[in-house]
């Protein structure tokens, strides 16, 4: 393993201790702390209920983040989505690779390698990366909205590296009208 310094800008306010990246306040916590809390809530609410809550919250957050980043860096279209995938990857969630994106069709396919959830939980036999689904739809919809498109999307996780026979996670973004979800 080769180590390197973070590739994203991190600033720490000397008076408050608040961390910021891309002008947004951040929290720096151990992976096990976050995922242990995540699993506790999952167990209390059930995976389906928790996944829906996370989807809606993640959608809203991704929309906001993409809107602010596009404005800050003068990005538009696919460049916004790619910037988002890069930043997610740089923050330790995993390595996100856009395998396909078609803004006119409202579709995208994302591969996830080195998932923080899989690293922490292992091969548990079910999808563990569902937290990201709302992020992809929120990012796509912000980009579509900025282009003047009324098309809106939904995202779903189609496989996880935590499942038997799978070594990566996969996500599909598609138009709402064509989705069963």
Tab-separated table of C-alpha atoms in Angstrom:
chain	number	residue	atom	x	y	z
A	1	UNK	CA	0.000	0.000	0.000
A	2	UNK	CA	1.273	3.432	-0.945
A	3	UNK	CA	0.203	6.248	1.344
A	4	UNK	CA	-0.368	9.826	0.261
A	5	UNK	CA	-1.717	13.020	1.806
A	6	UNK	CA	-5.399	13.858	1.259
A	7	UNK	CA	-6.190	15.105	-2.245
A	8	UNK	CA	-9.003	17.355	-1.098
A	9	UNK	CA	-8.602	20.701	0.630
A	10	UNK	CA	-8.933	20.485	4.414
A	11	UNK	CA	-8.904	23.561	6.597
A	12	UNK	CA	-9.246	23.601	10.392
A	13	UNK	CA	-10.406	26.733	12.210
A	14	UNK	CA	-7.853	27.291	14.974
A	15	UNK	CA	-10.461	28.903	17.245
A	16	UNK	CA	-13.382	26.497	16.837
A	17	UNK	CA	-11.745	23.284	15.634
A	18	UNK	CA	-14.266	23.083	12.774
A	19	UNK	CA	-12.965	21.245	9.706
A	20	UNK	CA	-13.992	22.466	6.256
A	21	UNK	CA	-13.577	21.047	2.778
A	22	UNK	CA	-14.864	22.845	-0.301
A	23	UNK	CA	-16.278	25.517	2.056
A	24	UNK	CA	-18.525	22.977	3.825
A	25	UNK	CA	-18.168	21.999	7.500
A	26	UNK	CA	-16.968	18.416	7.890
A	27	UNK	CA	-16.698	15.832	10.643
A	28	UNK	CA	-13.689	13.570	10.884
A	29	UNK	CA	-14.585	10.339	12.678
A	30	UNK	CA	-13.204	6.788	12.684
A	31	UNK	CA	-14.899	4.497	10.143
A	32	UNK	CA	-15.871	1.975	12.810
A	33	UNK	CA	-17.600	4.695	14.843
A	34	UNK	CA	-19.756	5.790	11.922
A	35	UNK	CA	-20.596	2.284	10.716
A	36	UNK	CA	-21.325	0.957	14.204
A	37	UNK	CA	-23.852	3.780	14.614
A	38	UNK	CA	-25.216	3.077	11.129
A	39	UNK	CA	-25.711	-0.631	11.934
A	40	UNK	CA	-27.364	0.171	15.283
A	41	UNK	CA	-29.949	2.390	13.571
A	42	UNK	CA	-30.402	-0.220	10.830
A	43	UNK	CA	-31.152	-2.861	13.476
A	44	UNK	CA	-33.580	-0.582	15.315
A	45	UNK	CA	-35.544	0.548	12.245
A	46	UNK	CA	-35.053	-2.350	9.847
A	47	UNK	CA	-32.997	-2.133	6.669
A	48	UNK	CA	-35.889	-1.128	4.378
A	49	UNK	CA	-37.116	1.705	6.597
A	50	UNK	CA	-33.614	2.983	7.260
A	51	UNK	CA	-32.682	2.756	3.583
A	52	UNK	CA	-35.676	4.941	2.641
A	53	UNK	CA	-34.779	7.556	5.262
A	54	UNK	CA	-31.157	7.602	4.083
A	55	UNK	CA	-32.251	7.778	0.441
A	56	UNK	CA	-34.301	10.944	1.002
A	57	UNK	CA	-31.671	12.621	3.196
A	58	UNK	CA	-28.848	11.657	0.835
A	59	UNK	CA	-30.786	12.870	-2.204
A	60	UNK	CA	-31.299	16.289	-0.657
A	61	UNK	CA	-27.688	16.538	0.504
A	62	UNK	CA	-26.238	15.495	-2.857
A	63	UNK	CA	-28.428	18.019	-4.683
A	64	UNK	CA	-27.232	20.797	-2.374
A	65	UNK	CA	-23.569	19.753	-2.584
A	66	UNK	CA	-23.594	19.500	-6.386
A	67	UNK	CA	-25.347	22.840	-6.718
A	68	UNK	CA	-22.783	24.597	-4.510
A	69	UNK	CA	-19.773	22.849	-6.060
A	70	UNK	CA	-20.943	23.521	-9.615
A	71	UNK	CA	-21.251	27.197	-8.757
A	72	UNK	CA	-17.944	27.340	-6.869
A	73	UNK	CA	-15.897	25.601	-9.575
A	74	UNK	CA	-17.853	26.669	-12.682
A	75	UNK	CA	-18.826	23.076	-13.485
A	76	UNK	CA	-21.802	21.778	-15.413
A	77	UNK	CA	-23.205	18.540	-16.769
A	78	UNK	CA	-21.162	15.369	-16.485
A	79	UNK	CA	-18.282	17.333	-14.945
A	80	UNK	CA	-20.401	17.920	-11.831
A	81	UNK	CA	-21.160	14.199	-11.493
A	82	UNK	CA	-17.504	13.252	-11.997
A	83	UNK	CA	-16.390	15.864	-9.467
A	84	UNK	CA	-18.867	14.387	-6.986
A	85	UNK	CA	-17.601	10.829	-7.567
A	86	UNK	CA	-14.023	12.069	-7.113
A	87	UNK	CA	-14.798	13.841	-3.853
A	88	UNK	CA	-16.710	10.839	-2.471
A	89	UNK	CA	-13.726	8.666	-3.328
A	90	UNK	CA	-11.287	11.105	-1.708
A	91	UNK	CA	-13.299	11.140	1.508
A	92	UNK	CA	-12.841	7.439	2.202
A	93	UNK	CA	-16.319	6.083	1.393
A	94	UNK	CA	-14.824	3.874	-1.331
A	95	UNK	CA	-13.679	4.256	-4.910
A	96	UNK	CA	-16.576	5.393	-7.131
A	97	UNK	CA	-16.216	4.853	-10.878
A	98	UNK	CA	-18.783	6.183	-13.343
A	99	UNK	CA	-19.047	3.392	-15.881
A	100	UNK	CA	-21.709	5.114	-17.955
A	101	UNK	CA	-23.651	8.356	-17.845
A	102	UNK	CA	-26.205	9.754	-20.279
A	103	UNK	CA	-27.750	13.015	-19.130
A	104	UNK	CA	-30.252	13.124	-22.000
A	105	UNK	CA	-31.574	9.707	-21.002
A	106	UNK	CA	-31.211	10.340	-17.252
A	107	UNK	CA	-29.114	7.224	-16.710
A	108	UNK	CA	-25.856	6.356	-15.035
A	109	UNK	CA	-24.027	3.276	-13.850
A	110	UNK	CA	-21.603	3.538	-10.959
A	111	UNK	CA	-19.186	0.870	-9.751
A	112	UNK	CA	-18.012	0.952	-6.139
A	113	UNK	CA	-14.709	-0.622	-5.142
A	114	UNK	CA	-13.201	-0.655	-1.641
A	115	UNK	CA	-16.479	0.231	0.098
A	116	UNK	CA	-16.041	1.470	3.660
A	117	UNK	CA	-19.173	-0.500	4.590
A	118	UNK	CA	-17.793	-3.745	3.161
A	119	UNK	CA	-14.369	-3.168	4.737
A	120	UNK	CA	-16.015	-2.764	8.138
A	121	UNK	CA	-18.776	-5.399	7.878
A	122	UNK	CA	-17.274	-7.984	5.523
A	123	UNK	CA	-19.192	-10.560	3.460
A	124	UNK	CA	-22.501	-10.395	5.315
A	125	UNK	CA	-24.583	-11.785	2.441
A	126	UNK	CA	-26.662	-8.710	1.618
A	127	UNK	CA	-26.288	-5.200	0.203
A	128	UNK	CA	-24.662	-2.857	2.716
A	129	UNK	CA	-23.929	0.204	0.548
A	130	UNK	CA	-27.533	1.371	0.075
A	131	UNK	CA	-26.731	4.655	1.815
A	132	UNK	CA	-25.255	5.902	-1.466
A	133	UNK	CA	-28.308	5.405	-3.695
A	134	UNK	CA	-29.999	8.692	-2.871
A	135	UNK	CA	-26.691	10.464	-3.415
A	136	UNK	CA	-26.526	9.364	-7.047
A	137	UNK	CA	-30.123	10.315	-7.844
A	138	UNK	CA	-29.765	13.664	-6.045
A	139	UNK	CA	-26.595	14.473	-7.972
A	140	UNK	CA	-28.140	13.460	-11.294
A	141	UNK	CA	-31.336	15.417	-10.650
A	142	UNK	CA	-29.458	18.579	-9.663
A	143	UNK	CA	-27.476	18.375	-12.895
A	144	UNK	CA	-30.636	17.749	-14.917
A	145	UNK	CA	-32.429	20.629	-13.202
A	146	UNK	CA	-29.515	22.974	-13.886
A	147	UNK	CA	-29.775	22.017	-17.580
A	148	UNK	CA	-33.479	22.916	-17.576
A	149	UNK	CA	-34.647	19.305	-17.767
A	150	UNK	CA	-37.782	18.216	-15.917
A	151	UNK	CA	-36.581	14.592	-16.000
A	152	UNK	CA	-36.024	13.109	-12.544
A	153	UNK	CA	-34.329	9.889	-11.590
A	154	UNK	CA	-34.190	7.113	-9.052
A	155	UNK	CA	-31.140	5.078	-8.084
A	156	UNK	CA	-30.819	1.553	-6.795
A	157	UNK	CA	-27.999	-0.679	-5.694
A	158	UNK	CA	-27.936	-3.768	-7.884
A	159	UNK	CA	-25.082	-5.581	-6.125
A	160	UNK	CA	-22.710	-5.234	-3.197
A	161	UNK	CA	-19.255	-6.633	-2.583
A	162	UNK	CA	-20.726	-7.839	0.728
A	163	UNK	CA	-22.789	-10.402	-1.231
A	164	UNK	CA	-21.493	-13.847	-2.191
A	165	UNK	CA	-19.781	-13.961	-5.578
A	166	UNK	CA	-19.498	-10.155	-5.875
A	167	UNK	CA	-16.287	-8.195	-5.605
A	168	UNK	CA	-17.661	-4.690	-6.281
A	169	UNK	CA	-20.825	-2.720	-5.672
A	170	UNK	CA	-22.976	-1.565	-8.572
A	171	UNK	CA	-25.601	1.148	-8.789
A	172	UNK	CA	-28.038	2.080	-11.536
A	173	UNK	CA	-29.602	5.517	-12.012
A	174	UNK	CA	-32.640	5.632	-14.295
A	175	UNK	CA	-35.624	7.880	-14.988
A	176	UNK	CA	-38.396	7.608	-12.406
A	177	UNK	CA	-40.978	6.626	-15.004
A	178	UNK	CA	-38.919	3.601	-16.074
A	179	UNK	CA	-38.073	2.383	-12.605
A	180	UNK	CA	-39.850	-0.175	-10.506
A	181	UNK	CA	-38.544	1.618	-7.385
